[in-house]
CSV table of C-alpha atoms in Angstrom, one decimal:
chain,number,residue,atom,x,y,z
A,1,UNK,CA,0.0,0.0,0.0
A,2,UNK,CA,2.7,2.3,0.5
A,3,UNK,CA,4.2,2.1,-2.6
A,4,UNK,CA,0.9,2.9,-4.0
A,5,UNK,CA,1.2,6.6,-2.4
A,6,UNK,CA,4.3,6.7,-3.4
A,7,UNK,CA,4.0,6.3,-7.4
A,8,UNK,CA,0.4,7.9,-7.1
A,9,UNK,CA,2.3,11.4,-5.4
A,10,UNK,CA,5.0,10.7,-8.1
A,11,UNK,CA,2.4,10.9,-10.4
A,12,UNK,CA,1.5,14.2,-9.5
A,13,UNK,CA,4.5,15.4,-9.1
A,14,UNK,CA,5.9,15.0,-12.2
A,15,UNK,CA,2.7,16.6,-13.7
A,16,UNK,CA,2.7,19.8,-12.3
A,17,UNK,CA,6.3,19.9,-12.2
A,18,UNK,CA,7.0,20.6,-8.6
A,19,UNK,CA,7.2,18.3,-5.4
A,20,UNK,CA,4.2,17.1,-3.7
A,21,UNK,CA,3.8,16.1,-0.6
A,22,UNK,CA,1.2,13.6,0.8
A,23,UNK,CA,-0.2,13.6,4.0
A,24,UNK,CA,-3.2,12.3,5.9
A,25,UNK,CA,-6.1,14.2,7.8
A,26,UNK,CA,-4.1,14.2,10.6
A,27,UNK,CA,-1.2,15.9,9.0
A,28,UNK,CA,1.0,12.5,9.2
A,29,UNK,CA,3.3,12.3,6.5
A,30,UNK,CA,2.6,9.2,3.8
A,31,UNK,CA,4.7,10.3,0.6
A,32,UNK,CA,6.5,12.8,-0.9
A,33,UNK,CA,8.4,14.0,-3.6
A,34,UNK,CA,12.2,13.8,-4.1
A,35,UNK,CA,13.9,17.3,-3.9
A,36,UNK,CA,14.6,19.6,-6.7
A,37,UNK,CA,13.3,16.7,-9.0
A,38,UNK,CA,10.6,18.5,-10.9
A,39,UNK,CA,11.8,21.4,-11.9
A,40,UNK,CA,11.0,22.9,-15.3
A,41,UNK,CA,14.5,23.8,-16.8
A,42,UNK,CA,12.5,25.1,-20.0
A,43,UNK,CA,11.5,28.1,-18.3
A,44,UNK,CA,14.2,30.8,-17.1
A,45,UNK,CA,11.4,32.8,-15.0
A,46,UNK,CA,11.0,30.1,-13.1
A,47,UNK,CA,12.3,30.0,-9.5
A,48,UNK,CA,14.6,27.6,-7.7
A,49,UNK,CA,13.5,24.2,-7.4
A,50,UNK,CA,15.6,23.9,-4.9
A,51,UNK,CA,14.6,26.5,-2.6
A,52,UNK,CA,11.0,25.7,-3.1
A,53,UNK,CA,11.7,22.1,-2.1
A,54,UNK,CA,13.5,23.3,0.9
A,55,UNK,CA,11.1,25.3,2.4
A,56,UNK,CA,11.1,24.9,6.2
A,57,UNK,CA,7.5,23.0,6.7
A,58,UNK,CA,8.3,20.5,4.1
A,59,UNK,CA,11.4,19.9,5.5
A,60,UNK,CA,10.2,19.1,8.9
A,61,UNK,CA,7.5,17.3,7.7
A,62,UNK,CA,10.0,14.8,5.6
A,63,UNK,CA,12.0,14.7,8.5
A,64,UNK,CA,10.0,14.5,11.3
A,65,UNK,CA,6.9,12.8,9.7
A,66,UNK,CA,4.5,15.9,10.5
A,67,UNK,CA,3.8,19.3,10.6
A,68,UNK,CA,3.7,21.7,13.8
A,69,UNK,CA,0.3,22.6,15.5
A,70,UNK,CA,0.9,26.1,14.3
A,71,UNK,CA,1.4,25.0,10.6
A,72,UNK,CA,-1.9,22.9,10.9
A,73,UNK,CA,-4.3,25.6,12.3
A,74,UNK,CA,-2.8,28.0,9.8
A,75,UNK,CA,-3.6,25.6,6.9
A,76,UNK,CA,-7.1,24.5,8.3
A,77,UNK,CA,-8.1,28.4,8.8
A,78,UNK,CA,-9.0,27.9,5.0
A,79,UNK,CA,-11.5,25.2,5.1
A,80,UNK,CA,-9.1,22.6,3.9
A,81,UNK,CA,-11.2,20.0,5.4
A,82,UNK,CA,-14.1,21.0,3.7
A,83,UNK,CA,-13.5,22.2,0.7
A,84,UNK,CA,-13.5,19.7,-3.0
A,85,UNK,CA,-11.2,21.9,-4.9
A,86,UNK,CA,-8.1,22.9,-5.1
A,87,UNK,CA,-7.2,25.9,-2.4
A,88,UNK,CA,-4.4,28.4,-2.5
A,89,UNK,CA,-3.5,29.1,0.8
A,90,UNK,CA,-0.8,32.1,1.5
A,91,UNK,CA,2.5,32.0,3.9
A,92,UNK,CA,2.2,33.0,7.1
A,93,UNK,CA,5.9,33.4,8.6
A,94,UNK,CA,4.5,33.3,12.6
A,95,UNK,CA,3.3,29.9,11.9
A,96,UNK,CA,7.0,28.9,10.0
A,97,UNK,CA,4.8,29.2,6.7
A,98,UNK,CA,7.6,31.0,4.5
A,99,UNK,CA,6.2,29.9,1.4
A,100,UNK,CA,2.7,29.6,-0.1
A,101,UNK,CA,0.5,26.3,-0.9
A,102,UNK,CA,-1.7,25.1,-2.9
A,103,UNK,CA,-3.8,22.2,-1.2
A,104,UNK,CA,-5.6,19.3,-3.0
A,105,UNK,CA,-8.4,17.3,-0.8
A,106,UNK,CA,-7.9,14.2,-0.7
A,107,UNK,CA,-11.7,12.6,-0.6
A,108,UNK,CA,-13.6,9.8,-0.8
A,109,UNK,CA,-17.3,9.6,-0.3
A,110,UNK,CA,-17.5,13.2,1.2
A,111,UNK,CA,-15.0,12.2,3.7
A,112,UNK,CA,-11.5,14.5,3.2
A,113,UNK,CA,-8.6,11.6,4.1
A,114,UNK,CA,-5.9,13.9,3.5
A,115,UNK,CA,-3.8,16.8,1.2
A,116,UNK,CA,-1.7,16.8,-1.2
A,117,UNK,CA,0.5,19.6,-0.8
A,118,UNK,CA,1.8,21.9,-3.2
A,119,UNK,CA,4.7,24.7,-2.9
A,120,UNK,CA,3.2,27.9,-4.8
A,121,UNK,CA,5.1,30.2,-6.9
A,122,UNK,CA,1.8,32.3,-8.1
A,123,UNK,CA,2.4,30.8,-11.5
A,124,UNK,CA,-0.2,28.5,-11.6
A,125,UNK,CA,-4.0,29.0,-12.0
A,126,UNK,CA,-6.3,27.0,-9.9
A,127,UNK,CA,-8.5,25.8,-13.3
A,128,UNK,CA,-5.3,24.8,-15.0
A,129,UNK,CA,-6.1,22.0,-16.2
A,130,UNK,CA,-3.1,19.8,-14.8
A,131,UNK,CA,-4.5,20.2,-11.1
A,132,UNK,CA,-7.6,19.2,-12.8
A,133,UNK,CA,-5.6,16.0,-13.7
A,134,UNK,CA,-4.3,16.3,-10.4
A,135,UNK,CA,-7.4,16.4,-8.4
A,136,UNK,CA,-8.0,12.7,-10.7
A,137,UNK,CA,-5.0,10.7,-9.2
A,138,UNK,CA,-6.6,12.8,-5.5
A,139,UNK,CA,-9.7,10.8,-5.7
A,140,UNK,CA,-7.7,7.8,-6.5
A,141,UNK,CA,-5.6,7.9,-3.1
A,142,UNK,CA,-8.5,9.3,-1.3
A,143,UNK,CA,-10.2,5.9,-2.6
A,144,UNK,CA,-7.3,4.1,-1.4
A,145,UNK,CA,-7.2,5.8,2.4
A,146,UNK,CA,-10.8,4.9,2.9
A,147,UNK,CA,-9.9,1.2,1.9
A,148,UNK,CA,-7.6,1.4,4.1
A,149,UNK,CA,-9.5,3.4,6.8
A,150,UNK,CA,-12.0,0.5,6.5
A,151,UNK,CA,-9.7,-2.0,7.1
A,152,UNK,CA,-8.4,0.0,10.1
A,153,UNK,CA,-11.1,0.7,11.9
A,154,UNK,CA,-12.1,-3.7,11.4
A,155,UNK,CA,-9.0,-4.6,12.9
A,156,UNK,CA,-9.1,-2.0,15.4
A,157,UNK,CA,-12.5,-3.4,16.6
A,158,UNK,CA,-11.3,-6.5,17.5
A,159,UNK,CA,-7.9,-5.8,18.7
A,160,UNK,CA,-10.2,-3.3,21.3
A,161,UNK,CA,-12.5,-6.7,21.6
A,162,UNK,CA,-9.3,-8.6,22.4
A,163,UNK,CA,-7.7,-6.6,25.1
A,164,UNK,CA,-11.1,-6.0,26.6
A,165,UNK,CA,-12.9,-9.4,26.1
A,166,UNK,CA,-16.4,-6.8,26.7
A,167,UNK,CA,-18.1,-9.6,24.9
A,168,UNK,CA,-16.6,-12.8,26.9
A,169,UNK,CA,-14.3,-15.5,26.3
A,170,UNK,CA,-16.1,-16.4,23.3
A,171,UNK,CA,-16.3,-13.1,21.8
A,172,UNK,CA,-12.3,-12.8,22.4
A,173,UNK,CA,-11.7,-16.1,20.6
A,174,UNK,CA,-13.5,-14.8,17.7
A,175,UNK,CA,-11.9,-11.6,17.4
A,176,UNK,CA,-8.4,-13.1,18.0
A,177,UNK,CA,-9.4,-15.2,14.9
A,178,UNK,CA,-10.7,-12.6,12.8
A,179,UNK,CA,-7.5,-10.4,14.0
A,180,UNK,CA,-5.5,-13.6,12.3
A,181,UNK,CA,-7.7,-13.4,9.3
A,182,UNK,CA,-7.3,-9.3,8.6
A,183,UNK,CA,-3.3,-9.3,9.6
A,184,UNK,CA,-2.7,-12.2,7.3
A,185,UNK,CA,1.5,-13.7,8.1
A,186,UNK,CA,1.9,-10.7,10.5
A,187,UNK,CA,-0.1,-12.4,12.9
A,188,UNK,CA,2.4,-15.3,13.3
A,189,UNK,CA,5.4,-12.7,13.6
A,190,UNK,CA,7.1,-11.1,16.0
A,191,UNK,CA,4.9,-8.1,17.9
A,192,UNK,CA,4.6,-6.0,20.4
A,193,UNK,CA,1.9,-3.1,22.1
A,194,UNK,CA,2.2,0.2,22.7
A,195,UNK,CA,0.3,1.9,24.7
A,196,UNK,CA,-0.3,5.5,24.3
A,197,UNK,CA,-1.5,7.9,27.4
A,198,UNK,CA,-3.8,10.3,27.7
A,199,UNK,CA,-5.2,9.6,24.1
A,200,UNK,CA,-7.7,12.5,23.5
A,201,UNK,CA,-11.2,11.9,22.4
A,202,UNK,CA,-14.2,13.2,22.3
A,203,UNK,CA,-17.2,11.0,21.5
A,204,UNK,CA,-19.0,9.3,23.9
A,205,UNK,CA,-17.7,5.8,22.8
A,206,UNK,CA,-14.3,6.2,22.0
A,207,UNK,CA,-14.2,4.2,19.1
A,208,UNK,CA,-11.9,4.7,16.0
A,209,UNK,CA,-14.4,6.2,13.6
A,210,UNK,CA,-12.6,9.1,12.3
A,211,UNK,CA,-10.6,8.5,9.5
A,212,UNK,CA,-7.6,10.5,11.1
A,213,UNK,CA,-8.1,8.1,14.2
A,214,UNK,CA,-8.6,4.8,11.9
A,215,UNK,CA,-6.1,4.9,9.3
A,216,UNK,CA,-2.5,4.0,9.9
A,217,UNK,CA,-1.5,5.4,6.4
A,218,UNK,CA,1.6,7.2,7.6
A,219,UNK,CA,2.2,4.6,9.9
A,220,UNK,CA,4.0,1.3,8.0
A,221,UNK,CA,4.6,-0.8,11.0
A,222,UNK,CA,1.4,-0.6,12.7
A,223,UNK,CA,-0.8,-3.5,12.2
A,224,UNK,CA,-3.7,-2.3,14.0
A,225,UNK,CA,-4.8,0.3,16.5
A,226,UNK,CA,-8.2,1.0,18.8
A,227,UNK,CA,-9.1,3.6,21.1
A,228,UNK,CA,-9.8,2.1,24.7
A,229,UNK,CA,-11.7,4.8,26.8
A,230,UNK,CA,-11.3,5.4,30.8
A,231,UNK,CA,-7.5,3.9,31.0
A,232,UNK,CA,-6.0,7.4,30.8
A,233,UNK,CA,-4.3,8.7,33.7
A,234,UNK,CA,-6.7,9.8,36.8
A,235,UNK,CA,-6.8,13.2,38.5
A,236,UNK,CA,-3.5,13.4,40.2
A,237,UNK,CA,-1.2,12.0,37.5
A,238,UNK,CA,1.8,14.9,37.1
A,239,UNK,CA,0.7,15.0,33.3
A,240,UNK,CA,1.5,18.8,32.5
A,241,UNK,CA,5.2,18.3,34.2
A,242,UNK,CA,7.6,19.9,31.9
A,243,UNK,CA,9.8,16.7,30.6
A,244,UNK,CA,12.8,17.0,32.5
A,245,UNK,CA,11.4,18.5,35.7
A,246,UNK,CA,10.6,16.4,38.6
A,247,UNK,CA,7.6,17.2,40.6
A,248,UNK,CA,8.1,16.2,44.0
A,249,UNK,CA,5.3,13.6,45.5
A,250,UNK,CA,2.8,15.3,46.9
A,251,UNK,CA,2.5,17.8,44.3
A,252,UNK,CA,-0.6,18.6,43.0
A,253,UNK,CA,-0.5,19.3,38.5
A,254,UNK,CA,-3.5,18.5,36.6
A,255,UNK,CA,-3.9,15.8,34.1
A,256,UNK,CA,-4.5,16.7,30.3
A,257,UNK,CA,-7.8,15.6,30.5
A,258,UNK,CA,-8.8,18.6,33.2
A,259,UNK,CA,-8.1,21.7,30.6
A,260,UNK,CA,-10.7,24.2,31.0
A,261,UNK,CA,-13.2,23.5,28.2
A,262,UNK,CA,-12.0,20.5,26.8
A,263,UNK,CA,-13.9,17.9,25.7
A,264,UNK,CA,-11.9,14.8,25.9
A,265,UNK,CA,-12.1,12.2,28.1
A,266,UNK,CA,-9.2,9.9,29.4
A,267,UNK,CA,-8.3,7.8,27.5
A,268,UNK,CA,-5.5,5.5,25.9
A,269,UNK,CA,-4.6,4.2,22.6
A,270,UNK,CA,-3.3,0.6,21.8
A,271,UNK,CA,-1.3,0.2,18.6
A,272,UNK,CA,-0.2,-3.6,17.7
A,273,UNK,CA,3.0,-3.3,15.9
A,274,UNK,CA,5.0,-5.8,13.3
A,275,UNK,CA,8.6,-6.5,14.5
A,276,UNK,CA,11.7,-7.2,12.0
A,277,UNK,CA,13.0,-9.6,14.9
A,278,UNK,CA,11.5,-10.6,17.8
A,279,UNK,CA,14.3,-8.4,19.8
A,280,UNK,CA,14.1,-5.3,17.9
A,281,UNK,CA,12.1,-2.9,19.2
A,282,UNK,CA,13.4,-0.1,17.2
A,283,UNK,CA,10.1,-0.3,14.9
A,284,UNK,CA,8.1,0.1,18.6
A,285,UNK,CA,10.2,3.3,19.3
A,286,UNK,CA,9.2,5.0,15.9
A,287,UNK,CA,6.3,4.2,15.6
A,288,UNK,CA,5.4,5.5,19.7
A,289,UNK,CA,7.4,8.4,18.9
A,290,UNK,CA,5.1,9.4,16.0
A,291,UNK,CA,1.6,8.8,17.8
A,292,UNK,CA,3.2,11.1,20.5
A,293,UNK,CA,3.1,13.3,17.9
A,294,UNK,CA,-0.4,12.8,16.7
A,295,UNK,CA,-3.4,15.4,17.5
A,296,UNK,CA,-4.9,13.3,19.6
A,297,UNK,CA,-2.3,12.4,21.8
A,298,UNK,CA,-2.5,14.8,24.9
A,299,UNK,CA,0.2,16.8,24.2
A,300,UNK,CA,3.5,17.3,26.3
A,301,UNK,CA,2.0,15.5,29.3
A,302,UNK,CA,1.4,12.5,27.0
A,303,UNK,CA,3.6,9.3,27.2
A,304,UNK,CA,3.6,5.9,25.7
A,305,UNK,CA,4.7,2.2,26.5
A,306,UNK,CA,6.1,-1.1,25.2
A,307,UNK,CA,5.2,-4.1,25.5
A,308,UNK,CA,8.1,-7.2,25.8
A,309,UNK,CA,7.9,-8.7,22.1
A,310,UNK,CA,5.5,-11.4,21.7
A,311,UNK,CA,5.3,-14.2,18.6
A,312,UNK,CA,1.8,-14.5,17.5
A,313,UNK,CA,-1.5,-12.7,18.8
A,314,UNK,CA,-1.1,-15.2,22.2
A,315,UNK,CA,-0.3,-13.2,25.4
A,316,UNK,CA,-1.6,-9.9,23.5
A,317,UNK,CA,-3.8,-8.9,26.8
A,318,UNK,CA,-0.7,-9.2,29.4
A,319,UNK,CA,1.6,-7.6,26.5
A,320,UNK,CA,-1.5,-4.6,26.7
A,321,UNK,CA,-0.7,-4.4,31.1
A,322,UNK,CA,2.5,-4.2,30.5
A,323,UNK,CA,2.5,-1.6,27.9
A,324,UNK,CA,0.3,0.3,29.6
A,325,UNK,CA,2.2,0.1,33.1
A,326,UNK,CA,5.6,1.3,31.1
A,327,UNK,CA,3.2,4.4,30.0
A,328,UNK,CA,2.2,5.1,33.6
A,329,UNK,CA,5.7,5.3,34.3
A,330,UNK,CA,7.1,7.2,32.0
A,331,UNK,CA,4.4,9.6,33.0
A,332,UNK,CA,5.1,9.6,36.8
A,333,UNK,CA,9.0,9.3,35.8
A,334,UNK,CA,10.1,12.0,33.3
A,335,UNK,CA,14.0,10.2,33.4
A,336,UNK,CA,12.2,7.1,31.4
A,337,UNK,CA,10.1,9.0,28.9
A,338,UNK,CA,8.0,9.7,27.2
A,339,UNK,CA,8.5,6.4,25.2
A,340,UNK,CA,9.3,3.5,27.7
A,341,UNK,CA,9.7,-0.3,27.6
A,342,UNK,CA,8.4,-2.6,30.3
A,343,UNK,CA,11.4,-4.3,30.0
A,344,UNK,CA,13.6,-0.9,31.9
A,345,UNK,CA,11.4,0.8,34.0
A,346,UNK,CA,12.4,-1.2,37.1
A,347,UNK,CA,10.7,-1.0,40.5
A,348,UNK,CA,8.0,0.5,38.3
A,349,UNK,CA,7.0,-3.1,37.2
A,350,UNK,CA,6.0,-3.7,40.6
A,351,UNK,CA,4.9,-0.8,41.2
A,352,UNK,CA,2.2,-0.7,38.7
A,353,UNK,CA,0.9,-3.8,39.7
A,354,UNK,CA,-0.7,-2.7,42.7
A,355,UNK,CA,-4.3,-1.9,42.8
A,356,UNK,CA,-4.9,2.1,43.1
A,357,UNK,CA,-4.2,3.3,46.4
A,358,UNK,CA,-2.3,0.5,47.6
A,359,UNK,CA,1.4,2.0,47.7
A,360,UNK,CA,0.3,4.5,50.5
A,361,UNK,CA,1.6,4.4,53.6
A,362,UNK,CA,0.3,6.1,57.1
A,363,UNK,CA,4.2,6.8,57.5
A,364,UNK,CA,4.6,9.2,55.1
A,365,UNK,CA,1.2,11.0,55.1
A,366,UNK,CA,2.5,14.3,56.5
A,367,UNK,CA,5.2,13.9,54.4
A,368,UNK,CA,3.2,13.8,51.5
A,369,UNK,CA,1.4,17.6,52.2
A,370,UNK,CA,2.1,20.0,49.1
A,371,UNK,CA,4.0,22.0,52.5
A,372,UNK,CA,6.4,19.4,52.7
A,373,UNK,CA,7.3,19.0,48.6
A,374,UNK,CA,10.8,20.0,49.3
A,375,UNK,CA,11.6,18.1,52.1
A,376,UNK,CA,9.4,14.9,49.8
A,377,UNK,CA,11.8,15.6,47.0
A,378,UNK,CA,14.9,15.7,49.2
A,379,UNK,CA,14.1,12.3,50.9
A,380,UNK,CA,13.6,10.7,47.4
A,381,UNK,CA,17.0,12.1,45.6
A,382,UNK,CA,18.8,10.8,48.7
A,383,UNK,CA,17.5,6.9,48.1
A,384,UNK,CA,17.7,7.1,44.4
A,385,UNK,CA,21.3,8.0,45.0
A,386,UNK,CA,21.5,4.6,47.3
A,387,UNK,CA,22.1,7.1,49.9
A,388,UNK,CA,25.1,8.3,49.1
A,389,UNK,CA,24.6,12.4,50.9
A,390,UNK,CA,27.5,13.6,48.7
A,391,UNK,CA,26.2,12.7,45.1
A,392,UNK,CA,22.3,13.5,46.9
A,393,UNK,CA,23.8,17.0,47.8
A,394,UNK,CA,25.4,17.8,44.2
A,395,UNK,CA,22.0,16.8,43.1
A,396,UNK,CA,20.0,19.0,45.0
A,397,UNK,CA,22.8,21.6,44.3
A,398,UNK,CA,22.4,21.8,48.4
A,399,UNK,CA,25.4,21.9,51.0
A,400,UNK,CA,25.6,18.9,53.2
A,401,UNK,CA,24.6,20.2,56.2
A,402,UNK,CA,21.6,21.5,54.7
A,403,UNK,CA,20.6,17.9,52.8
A,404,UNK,CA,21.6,16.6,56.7
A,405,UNK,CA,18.9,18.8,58.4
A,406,UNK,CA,16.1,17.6,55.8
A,407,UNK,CA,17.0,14.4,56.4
A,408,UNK,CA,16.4,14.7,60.1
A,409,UNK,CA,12.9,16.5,59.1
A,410,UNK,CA,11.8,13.5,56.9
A,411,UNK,CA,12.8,10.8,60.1
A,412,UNK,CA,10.8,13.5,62.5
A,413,UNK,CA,7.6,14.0,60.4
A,414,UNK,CA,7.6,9.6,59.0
A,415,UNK,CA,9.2,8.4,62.2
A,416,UNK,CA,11.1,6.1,60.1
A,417,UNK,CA,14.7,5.3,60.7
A,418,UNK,CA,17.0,6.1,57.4
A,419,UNK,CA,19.7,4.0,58.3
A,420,UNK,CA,17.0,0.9,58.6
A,421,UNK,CA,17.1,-0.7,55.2
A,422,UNK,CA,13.7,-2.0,55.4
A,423,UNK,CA,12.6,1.6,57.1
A,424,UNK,CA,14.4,3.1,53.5
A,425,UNK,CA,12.5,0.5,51.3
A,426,UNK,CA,8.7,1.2,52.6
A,427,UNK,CA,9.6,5.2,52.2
A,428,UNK,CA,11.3,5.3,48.3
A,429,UNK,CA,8.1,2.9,47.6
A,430,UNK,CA,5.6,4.9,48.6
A,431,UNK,CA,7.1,8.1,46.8
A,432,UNK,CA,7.4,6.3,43.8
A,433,UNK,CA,3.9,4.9,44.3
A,434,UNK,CA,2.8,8.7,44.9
A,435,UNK,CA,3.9,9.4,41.3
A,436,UNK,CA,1.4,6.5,39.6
């Protein structure tokens, strides 16, 4: 299928003589045109191919496999989504728009799958015939996508029905047969989840019926992907915790899913994804990386997980706990994320395994209070540095006296003993617990 795109937006390229670039509703790139291949050498007023081709939102589109909010609300502004023409849309420079586009819908049955993408130089009209031949091989992708689309949101259904089992054992035997059917020899490969938390959506079902939710044009190692609602991360996950920052337990930071007016709901998405070898998880890690990247993921607060490989479609609903517990930690740990795998996030695997709740400890209640984050933060440094008070110190970028007198706080307001291993091991599990 992706060779399709490819010769389809080659096609279109080479008959308007300039690089296209294909991607889907949700502004994931699919297929694009070489650089500077197109240009028409038989006219001397025209400009650069190469500068064209180079134009910063193609660029990091190619290179990052999507365009930036920014470039997306610019483009939309002009009823891209709507509209069953071409549309010339002009740059914008705030949005890193330095040159202008012309946009051909991508439809199918009054359903806009993606744009084609044009870089304008003014020259051409918008009844020039060639887009008209353009707008042609459009309707041909856009009839491919919604083949695809359809066959995404089937396989979606019952990978949802097969980490969920709503329907019974019965109903999870059928869909893991069905699943065997749709994903053909991929289903005997090597696989592995992912998990991908807060997923935003905003239907009362949260099923993949959007094409930009369906599809995973865009997406070549993805064999199927569903939308599971209410396993997104609860009121006091840190979600908006700049990456890189660590909130101290007992901070309070609201979750993604609290924005004022915002109409999602928590939620996550599972993705099923083909291996090369049943070690390599490299596939995983692109493919996590670009949901993250996705509209619907819940921006910086989002985080995903992976699942330990698995051979078949056997073990799929452990592979979907584990992927989802390496997403709750890479959320509560900003060191592991935002993609994790099971396999390294350590105590976490423990951790996560506990029911809500069930990581508290009377002990460290008052230690807990949002007046006490420092002193909650110091205490949790010091055992993640095996309590070692010089590297805890450098850490803190405290003196040693002063991590010493915290210390002493922590053993007044827990009355634990820091020097009693098993006294250290209830404290640095119950902060960690505090960040799930």
């Amino acid at each position: 299928m992706r060779e399709d795109y490819q010769a389809l937006i080659d096609e279109v390229s080479t008959l308007l003589g300039s690089p296209a670039t294909l991607e889907g509703r949700d502004f994931a790139l699919i297929a694009f045109g070489a650089h500077g291949s197109y240009a028409d050498a038989s006219d001397p007023g025209a400009p650069e191919a190469t500068d064209l081709a180079l134009d910063p939102v193609r660029t990091r589109s190619i290179l990052h496999r999507r365009s930036t909010a920014q470039v997306r609300a610019w483009f939309e502004s002009f009823g891209i989504t709507r509209v069953t023409a071409p549309v010339r849309i002009p740059p914008d420079p705030s949005a890193g728009v330095v040159h202008g586009r012309i946009c051909l819908p991508v439809r199918h049955g009054g359903v806009a799958y993606g744009y084609i993408w044009l870089l304008d130089d003014r020259r051409l009209p918008l009844d020039d015939p060639k887009l008209t031949a353009a707008m042609a091989t459009a309707s041909r992708i856009g009839t491919l996508l919604a083949a695809e689309a359809r066959a995404g949101a089937r396989t979606g259904e019952l990978l949802r029905e097969l980490l969920t089992a709503t329907g019974g054992p019965r109903a999870r035997d059928e869909a893991a047969e069905g699943l065997r059917g749709e994903l053909g020899k991929a289903a005997t490969g090597p696989l592995t989840l992912i998990a991908v938390t807060p997923w935003h959506v905003s239907d009362d079902s949260g099923a993949s019926d959007s094409p930009a939710r369906a599809t995973t044009a865009g997406r070549p190692h993805i064999a199927a992907q569903c939308v599971i609602p209410g396993t997104g991360e609860d009121e006091d996950a840190p979600g908006d915790a700049p990456r890189g920052a660590r909130p101290a337990p007992g901070d309070r930071v609201n979750s993604p899913g609290e924005q004022a007016g915002s109409p999602a709901r928590p939620a996550a998405l599972a993705a099923l994804v083909r291996l090369r070898t049943p070690d390599g998880l490299a596939p995983a890690r692109s493919a996590a990386e670009g949901l993250l990247r996705s509209a619907y993921a819940g921006g910086r607060g989002a985080a995903a997980g992976i699942s330990t490989p698995r051979t078949g479609l056997e073990g799929l609903d452990a592979a979907w706990r584990e992927a989802g517990a390496a997403a709750r930690a890479a959320r509560a740990e900003p060191a592991l994320g935002p993609v994790a795998e099971w396999s390294a996030i350590g105590p976490y695997r423990l951790l996560t395994a506990l029911p809500p709740g069930a990581g508290g400890d009377p002990a460290v209640t008052d230690l807990l209070r949002p007046t006490h984050r420092e002193l909650a933060r110091t205490a949790e440094e010091f055992l993640d540095h095996a309590g070692q008070a010089g590297r805890t110190a450098a850490a803190l970028g405290v003196h040693r006296q002063t991590l010493y007198y915290r210390l002493a706080r922590v053993e007044q307001l827990t009355g634990l003993d820091l020097d009693n291993g098993e006294h250290r091991l209830l404290l640095h599990m119950a902060l960690k617990s505090r960040r799930l």
